[in-house]
């Protein structure tokens, strides 16, 4: 029995719900709560220090949001846009490709805040700083800039 | 320095933490300062939609260019005043007072023998179909008043779909309410952007609309030229070898018609199936004109070419020709065809076929099944006889395009009789009406890429055309062309 692609509802005019779901009520808070839960889970590991826990939170957050927003392309359902979003990452689909919307500014600010907290709680240690700053800039800040809109470096992840 | 393990010896007083900021390395504070400034700067940016320079079309015009275009614009007249349209407009004045069957009566009292419409199996006026339609009308009313997903499905639709699937020997059929939109909806529900479709260059306009709606890359191959198609497939295979990641997400299709309405030719389905398996391409066949007219029992091009119906991925057909009702259907495997119940736009977003017409189609299909190809064979023999006589008697006056057994033939004036222009052919059709024959010039929408270089008269043969009717057609064609040649 083959798997059928899920068809999305057609009750609104947007052919791809990926464009607009991040405007839903409470979704910003949900995102922050997810980060807090992940942080508490990491904090509960008994033998690591607070600084390491924060660094781990920062790294894991950047890595997972990179996969979610900038690596996976298309949609898990069958949108009605005649294949336009098949080669677009989720970041490029959000808000229909418009840059600097409120959602996108929020998603830029959150990893920065997590980074600042991580460096604060790791007491500005050099190795933690390098790790956090690298993952922040490469995984979280750079792909969100308009100059990287629809850019695929070295053909990686293009198809 | 390295704080990886539990830090019992470090103080977590808030004042100590704040002091840690003052003793932080400079590069760190500089980095954080720049980062905060950068992010705050980005927060003050206005939102904008990036121009689609990369990966799309759509250049924006500057304000000056826009203003200039608006100032220069001159409205075109609503009515073109083109003299070539006069004949077309005049034909709309013609009003039929009988059914448009094998013969038609017009309001001026003339009865003409119909060589113009696709009533191939002569089902128009068939009493059995008419009675079934009337009974259905009394039971259901006229319209279905809803799309299939919204109270527009009746038992006649389901019954007709089952019947169609069984007729073809396929797993499932999907019924559409309009023949044109059948293939125009089927193609874009499978082919999307970044896919590739190889289409015959003489495909009908409905297929072209489907190709355009799919947003795929369209590669047209020369009409019925499998060598050219193989060359194009080979070229595509080399592209794929160079970029295997892209090839893995690219779907490829071949779209052909069983019997081409624009030429009267039959497609070489056997060779196409071989190419399909060699190059791993999906094959879609449009069978509006070949349903009921090809194959030993009227089951279309697959039966005619001796190809198993399982080898064709999708068969789409309008039932507006041989079955003499309205609508269309798609048959194939359940896996392929069921997808259209949610993504075939003509299925989801149009009212379903009126139950009266679905019942009539069902009855017509039963008749085709019961007759076991009798009318189909008769149609083929009439078409063939007409073709042979055209070649034998009128070879130097009219040129005929189409397969000998095809009920659709295209006639063009030969060079020696005069110029084969649209007005000349329209005049011939008008003269034919005076001689008791209904002929039509094949008409195309201006954007139709499948139209031929030369206009033509499209003949549609009926299985019950008698020898005398064929004879009178040939006599007219001969006398008219000879009259032209003399001038």
Coordinates of C-alpha atoms in Angstrom, one line a residue:
Chain A
X1 CA 0.0 0.0 0.0
X2 CA 1.7 3.2 -1.1
X3 CA 1.8 6.4 1.0
X4 CA -0.4 9.1 -0.3
X5 CA 0.6 12.7 0.0
X6 CA -1.6 14.6 2.3
X7 CA -3.8 17.2 0.6
X8 CA -4.3 20.4 2.4
X9 CA -7.6 22.2 2.8
X10 CA -8.6 24.7 0.2
X11 CA -10.8 26.9 2.2
X12 CA -8.5 29.9 2.0
X13 CA -6.8 31.6 -0.9
X14 CA -3.2 30.8 0.0
X15 CA -2.1 27.7 -1.9
X16 CA 0.6 26.8 0.7
X17 CA -0.2 26.9 4.4
X18 CA 3.5 27.1 5.1
X19 CA 3.3 30.8 4.2
X20 CA 0.9 31.8 6.9
X21 CA 0.9 29.4 9.9
X22 CA 3.6 31.4 11.7
X23 CA 1.1 34.2 12.0
X24 CA -1.1 32.1 14.2
X25 CA -1.9 33.2 17.7
X26 CA 0.5 32.0 20.3
X27 CA 3.1 30.6 18.0
X28 CA 5.9 32.9 19.1
X29 CA 5.3 31.9 22.7
X30 CA 5.2 28.2 21.7
X31 CA 8.6 28.5 20.1
X32 CA 10.0 30.2 23.2
X33 CA 8.5 27.5 25.4
X34 CA 10.0 24.8 23.3
X35 CA 13.4 26.4 23.8
X36 CA 12.8 26.6 27.6
X37 CA 11.8 23.0 27.8
X38 CA 14.9 21.9 25.9
X39 CA 17.0 24.0 28.1
X40 CA 15.5 22.5 31.3
X41 CA 16.1 19.1 30.0
X42 CA 19.7 19.8 29.3
X43 CA 20.1 21.5 32.7
X44 CA 18.8 18.4 34.3
X45 CA 21.8 16.4 33.2
X46 CA 23.6 16.1 36.5
X47 CA 27.3 16.3 35.8
X48 CA 27.6 19.2 33.4
X49 CA 28.1 22.8 34.4
X50 CA 25.7 25.6 33.9
X51 CA 27.9 27.2 31.2
X52 CA 28.0 23.9 29.3
X53 CA 24.3 23.5 29.6
X54 CA 23.7 26.9 28.1
X55 CA 26.2 26.3 25.3
X56 CA 24.5 23.1 24.6
X57 CA 21.2 24.8 24.4
X58 CA 22.6 27.4 22.1
X59 CA 24.2 24.8 19.8
X60 CA 21.2 22.4 19.8
X61 CA 18.8 25.3 19.1
X62 CA 20.9 26.7 16.2
X63 CA 21.3 23.2 14.7
X64 CA 17.6 22.2 14.9
X65 CA 16.4 25.6 13.7
X66 CA 18.9 25.3 10.8
X67 CA 17.5 22.0 9.8
X68 CA 13.9 23.2 10.2
X69 CA 14.2 26.5 8.4
X70 CA 17.2 26.3 6.0
X71 CA 17.7 22.7 5.1
X72 CA 14.5 20.8 4.5
X73 CA 12.8 21.9 1.3
X74 CA 9.2 21.8 0.2
X75 CA 6.3 20.9 2.4
X76 CA 5.2 17.6 4.2
X77 CA 1.9 17.9 2.5
X78 CA 0.8 18.5 -1.2
X79 CA 0.4 22.3 -1.6
X80 CA -1.7 23.8 -4.4
X81 CA 1.1 26.0 -5.8
X82 CA 2.0 23.7 -8.7
X83 CA 5.4 22.7 -7.3
X84 CA 6.7 26.2 -6.6
X85 CA 7.8 25.4 -3.0
X86 CA 9.5 22.1 -3.9
X87 CA 12.9 23.8 -4.1
X88 CA 12.4 26.4 -1.4
X89 CA 13.4 26.0 2.2
X90 CA 11.0 26.8 4.9
X91 CA 12.5 30.2 5.6
X92 CA 12.0 31.1 1.9
X93 CA 8.4 30.0 2.1
X94 CA 7.5 31.9 5.3
X95 CA 5.4 34.9 4.6
X96 CA 5.6 34.2 0.9
X97 CA 9.2 35.2 0.5
X98 CA 8.7 38.8 1.9
X99 CA 11.9 39.8 3.8
X100 CA 11.9 41.5 7.3
X101 CA 8.4 40.7 8.3
X102 CA 7.6 40.6 12.0
X103 CA 8.0 36.8 12.1
X104 CA 11.4 36.9 10.5
X105 CA 12.7 39.6 12.8
X106 CA 11.5 37.6 15.7
X107 CA 13.3 34.5 14.4
X108 CA 16.5 36.6 14.1
X109 CA 16.3 37.9 17.6
X110 CA 15.7 34.7 19.4
X111 CA 19.0 32.9 18.6
X112 CA 20.8 36.2 19.4
X113 CA 19.2 36.3 22.8
X114 CA 20.1 32.7 23.4
X115 CA 23.7 33.4 22.4
X116 CA 24.0 36.4 24.7
X117 CA 22.6 34.4 27.6
X118 CA 24.9 31.5 26.8
X119 CA 28.0 33.7 26.8
X120 CA 26.8 35.4 30.0
X121 CA 26.4 32.1 31.9
X122 CA 29.6 30.6 30.6
X123 CA 31.4 33.6 32.0
X124 CA 32.9 34.7 28.6
X125 CA 35.0 31.6 28.3
X126 CA 36.9 31.6 25.1
X127 CA 36.1 28.1 23.8
X128 CA 32.4 28.5 24.6
X129 CA 32.5 31.8 22.8
X130 CA 34.0 30.4 19.7
X131 CA 31.6 27.5 19.5
X132 CA 28.5 29.6 20.2
X133 CA 29.5 32.5 17.9
X134 CA 30.3 30.2 15.0
X135 CA 27.1 28.4 15.2
X136 CA 25.2 31.6 15.7
X137 CA 26.6 33.3 12.7
X138 CA 26.8 30.4 10.3
X139 CA 23.7 28.5 11.2
X140 CA 21.3 31.2 12.5
X141 CA 22.2 34.7 11.2
X142 CA 23.7 34.2 7.8
X143 CA 21.0 32.1 6.2
X144 CA 18.3 34.5 7.3
X145 CA 19.8 37.5 5.6
X146 CA 18.2 38.7 2.3
X147 CA 21.4 38.3 0.4
X148 CA 21.1 34.6 0.9
X149 CA 17.5 34.4 -0.2
X150 CA 17.3 31.4 -2.6
X151 CA 21.1 31.1 -2.7
X152 CA 22.5 27.6 -2.6
X153 CA 26.3 27.7 -2.0
X154 CA 28.3 25.3 -4.1
X155 CA 25.0 23.7 -5.3
X156 CA 24.5 22.1 -1.9
X157 CA 20.9 21.3 -1.1
X158 CA 19.8 22.7 -4.5
X159 CA 17.5 19.8 -5.5
Chain B
X1 CA 39.2 28.3 32.1
X2 CA 37.3 25.4 30.8
X3 CA 34.1 25.0 32.6
X4 CA 32.7 21.7 31.5
X5 CA 32.2 19.8 34.7
X6 CA 30.0 20.7 37.7
X7 CA 31.1 24.0 39.1
X8 CA 30.7 23.7 42.9
X9 CA 33.6 26.1 43.4
X10 CA 32.3 28.9 41.2
X11 CA 30.1 31.5 42.8
X12 CA 26.7 32.2 41.3
X13 CA 26.0 35.4 43.1
X14 CA 24.4 37.9 40.8
X15 CA 27.0 40.6 41.6
X16 CA 29.8 38.2 40.7
X17 CA 28.1 37.5 37.4
X18 CA 27.9 41.2 36.6
X19 CA 31.5 41.6 37.6
X20 CA 32.4 38.9 35.1
X21 CA 31.1 41.2 32.3
X22 CA 33.7 43.8 33.3
X23 CA 36.5 41.2 33.2
X24 CA 35.4 39.7 29.9
X25 CA 37.9 39.8 27.1
X26 CA 37.7 42.8 24.8
X27 CA 37.2 40.9 21.6
X28 CA 34.2 39.3 23.1
X29 CA 32.6 42.5 24.1
X30 CA 33.3 44.0 20.8
X31 CA 31.7 41.0 19.0
X32 CA 28.7 41.2 21.2
X33 CA 28.4 45.0 20.7
X34 CA 28.6 44.7 16.9
X35 CA 26.1 41.8 17.0
X36 CA 23.6 43.8 19.0
X37 CA 24.0 46.8 16.8
X38 CA 23.6 44.7 13.7
X39 CA 20.4 43.0 14.9
X40 CA 18.9 46.2 16.1
X41 CA 19.7 47.7 12.7
X42 CA 18.0 44.8 11.0
X43 CA 14.9 45.2 13.2
X44 CA 14.4 48.7 11.7
X45 CA 14.4 47.5 8.1
X46 CA 11.2 47.7 6.2
X47 CA 9.7 44.6 4.7
X48 CA 10.0 44.0 1.0
X49 CA 9.5 41.3 -1.5
X50 CA 12.8 40.5 -3.3
X51 CA 12.7 40.8 -7.1
X52 CA 12.5 37.4 -8.7
X53 CA 15.8 37.8 -10.5
X54 CA 17.0 34.4 -9.3
X55 CA 14.9 31.5 -10.4
X56 CA 11.9 33.3 -11.9
X57 CA 10.7 35.8 -14.4
X58 CA 9.1 39.2 -14.0
X59 CA 11.1 42.3 -14.5
X60 CA 9.7 45.3 -12.8
X61 CA 9.1 48.4 -14.8
X62 CA 10.3 51.8 -13.5
X63 CA 7.7 54.4 -12.9
X64 CA 8.8 56.4 -16.0
X65 CA 8.4 53.2 -18.1
X66 CA 5.0 52.6 -16.7
X67 CA 3.9 56.1 -17.3
X68 CA 5.2 56.0 -20.9
X69 CA 3.4 52.7 -21.6
X70 CA 0.1 54.1 -20.2
X71 CA 0.4 57.2 -22.3
X72 CA 1.2 55.3 -25.5
X73 CA -1.6 52.8 -25.0
X74 CA -4.3 52.8 -27.7
X75 CA -7.4 50.7 -27.1
X76 CA -8.1 48.1 -29.7
X77 CA -11.5 48.0 -31.3
X78 CA -13.9 45.5 -29.7
X79 CA -14.8 44.1 -33.2
X80 CA -11.7 43.6 -35.4
X81 CA -13.4 44.3 -38.7
X82 CA -11.2 41.6 -40.2
X83 CA -12.9 40.4 -43.4
X84 CA -11.8 36.8 -42.7
X85 CA -14.1 36.9 -39.7
X86 CA -17.2 37.7 -41.8
X87 CA -17.6 34.1 -42.9
X88 CA -17.2 32.9 -39.3
X89 CA -19.8 35.4 -38.0
X90 CA -22.1 34.5 -40.9
X91 CA -22.0 30.8 -39.8
X92 CA -23.3 31.8 -36.4
X93 CA -26.4 33.1 -38.1
X94 CA -27.1 29.5 -39.2
X95 CA -29.7 27.9 -36.9
X96 CA -30.4 24.2 -36.8
X97 CA -33.9 23.1 -36.3
X98 CA -33.2 19.4 -36.0
X99 CA -30.7 17.3 -34.1
X100 CA -27.2 17.6 -35.5
X101 CA -27.0 13.9 -36.4
X102 CA -26.0 12.3 -39.6
X103 CA -28.1 15.0 -41.3
X104 CA -29.1 18.4 -40.1
X105 CA -32.1 20.6 -41.0
X106 CA -31.6 24.4 -40.9
X107 CA -34.0 27.2 -40.3
X108 CA -34.0 28.0 -44.0
X109 CA -35.5 24.6 -44.7
X110 CA -32.4 22.9 -46.1
X111 CA -31.3 19.5 -45.0
X112 CA -27.6 18.9 -45.2
X113 CA -25.6 15.7 -44.9
X114 CA -23.3 16.2 -41.9
X115 CA -19.6 15.7 -42.6
X116 CA -18.6 18.2 -40.0
X117 CA -19.2 17.0 -36.4
X118 CA -17.7 14.1 -34.6
X119 CA -20.7 11.8 -34.4
X120 CA -18.6 8.9 -35.4
X121 CA -20.8 6.0 -34.2
X122 CA -24.1 7.8 -35.2
X123 CA -25.4 7.8 -31.6
X124 CA -27.1 11.1 -32.0
X125 CA -30.8 10.4 -32.3
X126 CA -30.4 6.8 -31.1
X127 CA -33.7 6.0 -29.4
X128 CA -32.3 3.8 -26.7
X129 CA -30.0 6.6 -25.5
X130 CA -32.7 9.2 -25.7
X131 CA -35.1 7.1 -23.7
X132 CA -32.6 6.4 -21.0
X133 CA -31.7 10.1 -20.8
X134 CA -35.4 11.1 -20.5
X135 CA -36.0 8.6 -17.7
X136 CA -33.0 9.9 -15.9
X137 CA -34.2 13.5 -16.4
X138 CA -37.5 12.6 -14.8
X139 CA -35.8 10.9 -11.9
X140 CA -32.9 13.4 -11.1
X141 CA -33.9 16.6 -12.8
X142 CA -31.4 18.3 -15.1
X143 CA -28.4 19.6 -13.3
X144 CA -26.4 18.1 -10.4
X145 CA -25.9 21.5 -8.8
X146 CA -22.7 20.7 -7.0
X147 CA -19.1 19.5 -7.5
X148 CA -18.4 15.8 -6.8
X149 CA -17.2 16.5 -3.3
X150 CA -20.2 18.7 -2.3
X151 CA -23.4 16.8 -2.8
X152 CA -22.9 16.4 -6.5
X153 CA -22.2 12.7 -6.6
X154 CA -25.1 10.5 -7.7
X155 CA -25.2 6.8 -8.3
X156 CA -25.2 7.3 -12.0
X157 CA -21.7 8.9 -11.7
X158 CA -20.3 6.0 -9.7
X159 CA -22.0 3.5 -12.0
X160 CA -20.5 5.2 -15.1
X161 CA -17.1 5.3 -13.6
X162 CA -17.2 1.6 -12.8
X163 CA -18.5 0.8 -16.2
X164 CA -15.7 2.9 -17.9
X165 CA -13.0 1.1 -15.8
X166 CA -14.4 -2.3 -16.7
X167 CA -14.7 -1.3 -20.4
X168 CA -11.0 -0.5 -20.5
X169 CA -9.9 -3.2 -18.2
X170 CA -8.4 -0.6 -15.8
X171 CA -8.7 -0.3 -12.0
X172 CA -10.5 3.0 -11.7
X173 CA -12.0 5.8 -13.7
X174 CA -12.6 9.5 -12.8
X175 CA -15.5 11.3 -14.5
X176 CA -15.2 15.0 -15.5
X177 CA -18.1 17.2 -16.6
X178 CA -16.4 18.7 -19.7
X179 CA -14.2 17.0 -22.3
X180 CA -11.8 19.9 -22.7
X181 CA -11.0 20.3 -19.1
X182 CA -10.4 16.6 -18.6
X183 CA -6.9 16.5 -20.0
X184 CA -6.3 20.1 -19.1
X185 CA -6.9 19.1 -15.4
X186 CA -5.2 15.7 -15.5
X187 CA -1.8 16.9 -16.7
X188 CA -1.2 19.6 -14.1
X189 CA -2.3 17.4 -11.3
X190 CA 0.8 15.2 -11.8
X191 CA 3.3 17.5 -13.6
X192 CA 4.5 20.5 -11.6
X193 CA 7.2 23.1 -11.9
X194 CA 10.7 21.6 -12.6
X195 CA 9.2 18.6 -14.3
X196 CA 9.6 17.8 -18.0
X197 CA 6.9 16.9 -20.5
X198 CA 7.6 15.6 -24.0
X199 CA 4.6 16.5 -26.1
X200 CA 3.7 15.9 -29.7
X201 CA 3.8 19.2 -31.6
X202 CA 0.4 18.7 -33.2
X203 CA -1.4 18.1 -29.9
X204 CA -4.9 19.6 -29.5
X205 CA -5.5 22.9 -27.7
X206 CA -6.9 21.2 -24.6
X207 CA -3.6 19.4 -24.1
X208 CA -1.7 22.6 -24.6
X209 CA -3.7 24.3 -21.9
X210 CA -2.9 21.4 -19.6
X211 CA 0.8 21.7 -20.4
X212 CA 0.8 25.4 -19.7
X213 CA -1.1 25.0 -16.5
X214 CA 1.4 22.5 -15.3
X215 CA 4.3 25.0 -15.3
X216 CA 6.6 22.3 -16.4
X217 CA 9.3 22.4 -19.0
X218 CA 7.7 21.4 -22.3
X219 CA 9.7 19.8 -25.0
X220 CA 7.8 19.3 -28.3
X221 CA 8.8 16.5 -30.6
X222 CA 8.0 16.4 -34.3
X223 CA 4.6 14.9 -35.1
X224 CA 4.7 11.1 -34.8
X225 CA 8.5 11.1 -35.1
X226 CA 9.7 8.5 -32.5
X227 CA 13.2 8.9 -33.7
X228 CA 13.2 12.6 -32.8
X229 CA 11.5 11.8 -29.5
X230 CA 14.3 9.2 -28.7
X231 CA 16.9 11.8 -29.6
X232 CA 15.3 14.3 -27.2
X233 CA 15.0 11.6 -24.5
X234 CA 18.6 10.7 -25.0
X235 CA 19.7 14.3 -24.6
X236 CA 17.7 14.5 -21.4
X237 CA 19.2 11.3 -20.1
X238 CA 22.7 12.8 -20.6
X239 CA 21.6 16.0 -18.7
X240 CA 20.4 13.7 -15.9
X241 CA 23.7 11.8 -15.8
X242 CA 25.5 15.1 -15.2
X243 CA 23.2 16.2 -12.5
X244 CA 21.8 13.1 -10.8
X245 CA 20.4 14.9 -7.7
X246 CA 18.2 17.1 -9.9
X247 CA 17.2 14.1 -12.0
X248 CA 16.1 12.2 -8.9
X249 CA 13.4 14.9 -8.2
X250 CA 12.4 15.5 -11.8
X251 CA 9.4 13.7 -13.2
X252 CA 9.2 13.1 -16.9
X253 CA 6.1 12.5 -19.0
X254 CA 5.2 11.9 -22.7
X255 CA 1.8 13.2 -23.8
X256 CA 0.3 12.1 -27.1
X257 CA -3.1 11.7 -28.6
X258 CA -4.5 8.3 -29.8
X259 CA -6.0 9.8 -32.9
X260 CA -4.9 13.4 -33.6
X261 CA -7.8 15.7 -34.3
X262 CA -5.6 18.2 -36.0
X263 CA -4.2 15.8 -38.5
X264 CA -6.2 12.6 -38.6
X265 CA -3.1 10.5 -37.8
X266 CA -2.7 7.6 -35.4
X267 CA 0.1 7.6 -32.9
X268 CA 2.7 4.8 -32.9
X269 CA 1.8 3.6 -29.4
X270 CA 3.9 0.4 -29.5
X271 CA 7.1 2.3 -30.1
X272 CA 6.2 4.9 -27.5
X273 CA 5.7 2.2 -24.9
X274 CA 9.2 0.8 -25.7
X275 CA 10.7 4.3 -25.2
X276 CA 8.7 4.7 -22.0
X277 CA 10.3 1.7 -20.5
X278 CA 13.8 2.4 -21.9
X279 CA 14.0 6.0 -20.6
X280 CA 11.7 5.6 -17.5
X281 CA 9.1 8.2 -18.6
X282 CA 5.4 8.2 -17.8
X283 CA 3.0 8.0 -20.8
X284 CA -0.2 9.9 -21.0
X285 CA -2.6 9.2 -23.9
X286 CA -5.5 11.5 -24.9
X287 CA -8.2 9.4 -26.5
X288 CA -11.1 11.8 -27.3
X289 CA -11.2 10.9 -31.0
X290 CA -10.1 7.3 -30.7
X291 CA -12.7 6.0 -28.2
X292 CA -15.1 3.9 -30.2
X293 CA -13.3 4.5 -33.5
X294 CA -10.1 2.5 -33.0
X295 CA -9.6 -1.1 -31.9
X296 CA -11.4 -4.2 -32.8
X297 CA -14.2 -3.5 -30.2
X298 CA -13.8 0.2 -30.0
X299 CA -11.6 0.2 -27.0
X300 CA -9.3 2.8 -28.5
X301 CA -5.6 3.0 -29.4
X302 CA -4.3 0.4 -27.0
X303 CA -6.5 -2.3 -28.6
X304 CA -5.6 -1.0 -32.0
X305 CA -1.8 -1.1 -31.4
X306 CA -2.0 -4.4 -29.5
X307 CA -0.6 -2.7 -26.3
X308 CA -1.7 -3.7 -22.9
X309 CA -3.6 -1.0 -21.1
X310 CA -1.4 -1.5 -18.1
X311 CA 1.5 -0.1 -20.1
X312 CA -0.1 3.3 -20.4
X313 CA -0.1 5.3 -17.2
X314 CA -3.1 7.4 -17.9
X315 CA -5.8 7.4 -20.6
X316 CA -7.9 10.6 -20.8
X317 CA -10.8 11.1 -23.2
X318 CA -13.7 13.3 -23.8
X319 CA -17.0 11.5 -24.4
X320 CA -18.3 14.2 -26.6
X321 CA -17.5 12.5 -29.9
X322 CA -18.3 8.8 -30.3
X323 CA -20.4 8.5 -27.1
X324 CA -22.4 11.6 -28.2
X325 CA -22.9 13.1 -24.7
X326 CA -21.0 15.6 -22.7
X327 CA -18.1 15.2 -20.3
X328 CA -14.8 13.2 -20.1
X329 CA -13.0 10.7 -18.0
X330 CA -9.6 9.4 -17.0
X331 CA -8.8 5.7 -16.6
X332 CA -5.8 4.0 -15.2
X333 CA -4.5 2.3 -12.1
X334 CA -6.0 3.2 -8.8
X335 CA -2.7 4.6 -7.7
X336 CA -2.6 7.1 -10.6
X337 CA -6.2 8.0 -11.1
X338 CA -7.3 8.3 -7.5
X339 CA -4.9 11.3 -7.0
X340 CA -7.2 13.4 -9.2
X341 CA -10.1 13.1 -6.8
X342 CA -8.3 15.8 -4.7
X343 CA -6.0 17.4 -7.1
X344 CA -7.8 17.3 -10.5
X345 CA -9.0 20.9 -10.5
X346 CA -11.7 20.3 -13.1
X347 CA -13.0 17.4 -10.9
X348 CA -12.9 19.2 -7.5
X349 CA -14.0 22.6 -8.5
X350 CA -16.6 22.1 -11.2
X351 CA -20.2 20.9 -10.9
X352 CA -20.4 17.3 -11.7
X353 CA -21.8 15.9 -14.9
X354 CA -25.6 16.3 -15.1
X355 CA -27.0 12.8 -14.2
X356 CA -29.1 12.8 -17.4
X357 CA -25.9 12.9 -19.4
X358 CA -24.1 10.4 -17.3
X359 CA -27.0 8.0 -17.8
X360 CA -26.9 8.7 -21.6
X361 CA -23.1 8.0 -21.6
X362 CA -23.6 4.9 -19.7
X363 CA -26.2 3.7 -22.2
X364 CA -24.0 4.6 -25.1
X365 CA -21.1 2.7 -23.5
X366 CA -23.3 -0.3 -23.0
X367 CA -24.3 -0.2 -26.7
X368 CA -20.6 0.0 -27.8
X369 CA -19.9 -3.0 -25.5
X370 CA -22.8 -5.0 -26.9
X371 CA -22.1 -4.2 -30.5
X372 CA -18.6 -5.8 -30.1
X373 CA -17.1 -3.5 -32.6
X374 CA -19.6 -3.8 -35.3
X375 CA -20.1 0.0 -35.8
X376 CA -16.4 0.5 -35.3
X377 CA -15.6 -1.9 -38.1
X378 CA -18.2 -0.2 -40.3
X379 CA -16.8 3.2 -39.5
X380 CA -13.3 2.0 -40.4
X381 CA -14.4 0.6 -43.7
X382 CA -16.4 3.7 -44.7
X383 CA -13.4 5.9 -43.8
X384 CA -11.1 3.7 -45.7
X385 CA -13.3 3.6 -48.8
X386 CA -13.6 7.4 -48.7
X387 CA -9.9 7.7 -48.4
X388 CA -9.2 5.4 -51.3
X389 CA -11.7 7.2 -53.5
X390 CA -10.3 10.6 -52.5
X391 CA -6.9 9.4 -53.5
X392 CA -8.0 7.7 -56.7
X393 CA -10.4 10.3 -58.1
X394 CA -9.4 13.7 -56.6
X395 CA -5.7 13.3 -56.3
X396 CA -4.8 16.3 -58.4
X397 CA -7.6 18.5 -57.0
X398 CA -7.6 18.0 -53.2
X399 CA -4.8 16.7 -51.0
X400 CA -6.0 14.6 -48.1
X401 CA -4.2 14.3 -44.7
X402 CA -5.0 11.4 -42.3
X403 CA -4.7 7.7 -41.9
X404 CA -6.9 5.7 -44.3
X405 CA -9.1 4.2 -41.5
X406 CA -9.3 7.4 -39.5
X407 CA -12.7 9.0 -39.4
X408 CA -11.1 12.4 -39.3
X409 CA -9.5 13.7 -42.5
X410 CA -8.2 17.1 -43.5
X411 CA -8.7 18.3 -47.1
X412 CA -6.6 21.0 -48.7
X413 CA -6.9 22.5 -52.1
X414 CA -4.1 21.4 -54.4
X415 CA -1.7 23.9 -55.8
X416 CA -3.1 23.6 -59.4
X417 CA -6.6 24.3 -58.3
X418 CA -5.7 27.6 -56.6
X419 CA -4.6 29.1 -53.4
X420 CA -5.4 27.1 -50.3
X421 CA -6.5 30.0 -48.2
X422 CA -9.0 30.3 -45.4
X423 CA -11.5 32.5 -47.5
X424 CA -11.2 30.0 -50.4
X425 CA -12.0 27.0 -48.1
X426 CA -14.8 29.0 -46.5
X427 CA -16.2 29.7 -50.0
X428 CA -16.0 25.9 -50.7
X429 CA -18.0 25.1 -47.5
X430 CA -20.6 27.7 -48.4
X431 CA -20.9 26.1 -51.9
X432 CA -21.1 22.7 -50.2
X433 CA -24.1 23.9 -48.2
X434 CA -25.8 24.8 -51.5
X435 CA -25.1 21.2 -52.7
X436 CA -26.6 19.7 -49.6
X437 CA -23.5 18.9 -47.7
X438 CA -22.3 20.3 -44.3
X439 CA -18.6 20.9 -44.4
X440 CA -16.5 22.9 -42.0
X441 CA -13.1 24.5 -42.0
X442 CA -11.0 23.4 -39.1
X443 CA -10.8 26.5 -36.8
X444 CA -8.1 27.1 -34.2
X445 CA -7.6 29.6 -31.4
X446 CA -4.8 32.1 -32.4
X447 CA -2.5 30.8 -29.6
X448 CA -2.9 27.2 -30.6
X449 CA 0.5 25.8 -31.3
X450 CA -0.8 22.6 -32.8
X451 CA -2.5 24.3 -35.8
X452 CA -1.1 23.5 -39.2
X453 CA 0.7 25.9 -41.5
X454 CA -2.1 25.5 -44.1
X455 CA -5.8 25.7 -43.3
X456 CA -8.0 22.7 -44.1
X457 CA -11.5 21.4 -44.3
X458 CA -11.9 18.8 -41.5
X459 CA -14.1 15.9 -42.6
X460 CA -15.7 13.7 -39.9
X461 CA -17.0 10.4 -41.2
X462 CA -20.1 8.8 -39.7
X463 CA -20.3 5.0 -39.6
X464 CA -23.7 5.1 -41.2
X465 CA -22.8 7.3 -44.1
X466 CA -24.2 5.6 -47.2
X467 CA -22.3 5.1 -50.4
X468 CA -24.6 7.6 -52.1
X469 CA -23.8 10.2 -49.5
X470 CA -20.1 9.6 -49.9
X471 CA -20.6 9.7 -53.6
X472 CA -22.3 13.1 -53.5
X473 CA -19.5 14.4 -51.3
X474 CA -16.9 13.3 -53.8
X475 CA -19.0 14.6 -56.8
X476 CA -19.2 18.0 -55.1
X477 CA -15.5 18.2 -54.3
X478 CA -14.6 17.2 -57.8
X479 CA -17.0 19.7 -59.5
X480 CA -16.1 22.5 -57.2
X481 CA -12.4 22.1 -57.6
X482 CA -12.6 21.6 -61.3
X483 CA -14.6 24.8 -61.5
X484 CA -11.9 26.6 -59.5
X485 CA -9.1 25.2 -61.7
X486 CA -10.8 26.4 -64.8
X487 CA -10.9 30.0 -63.7

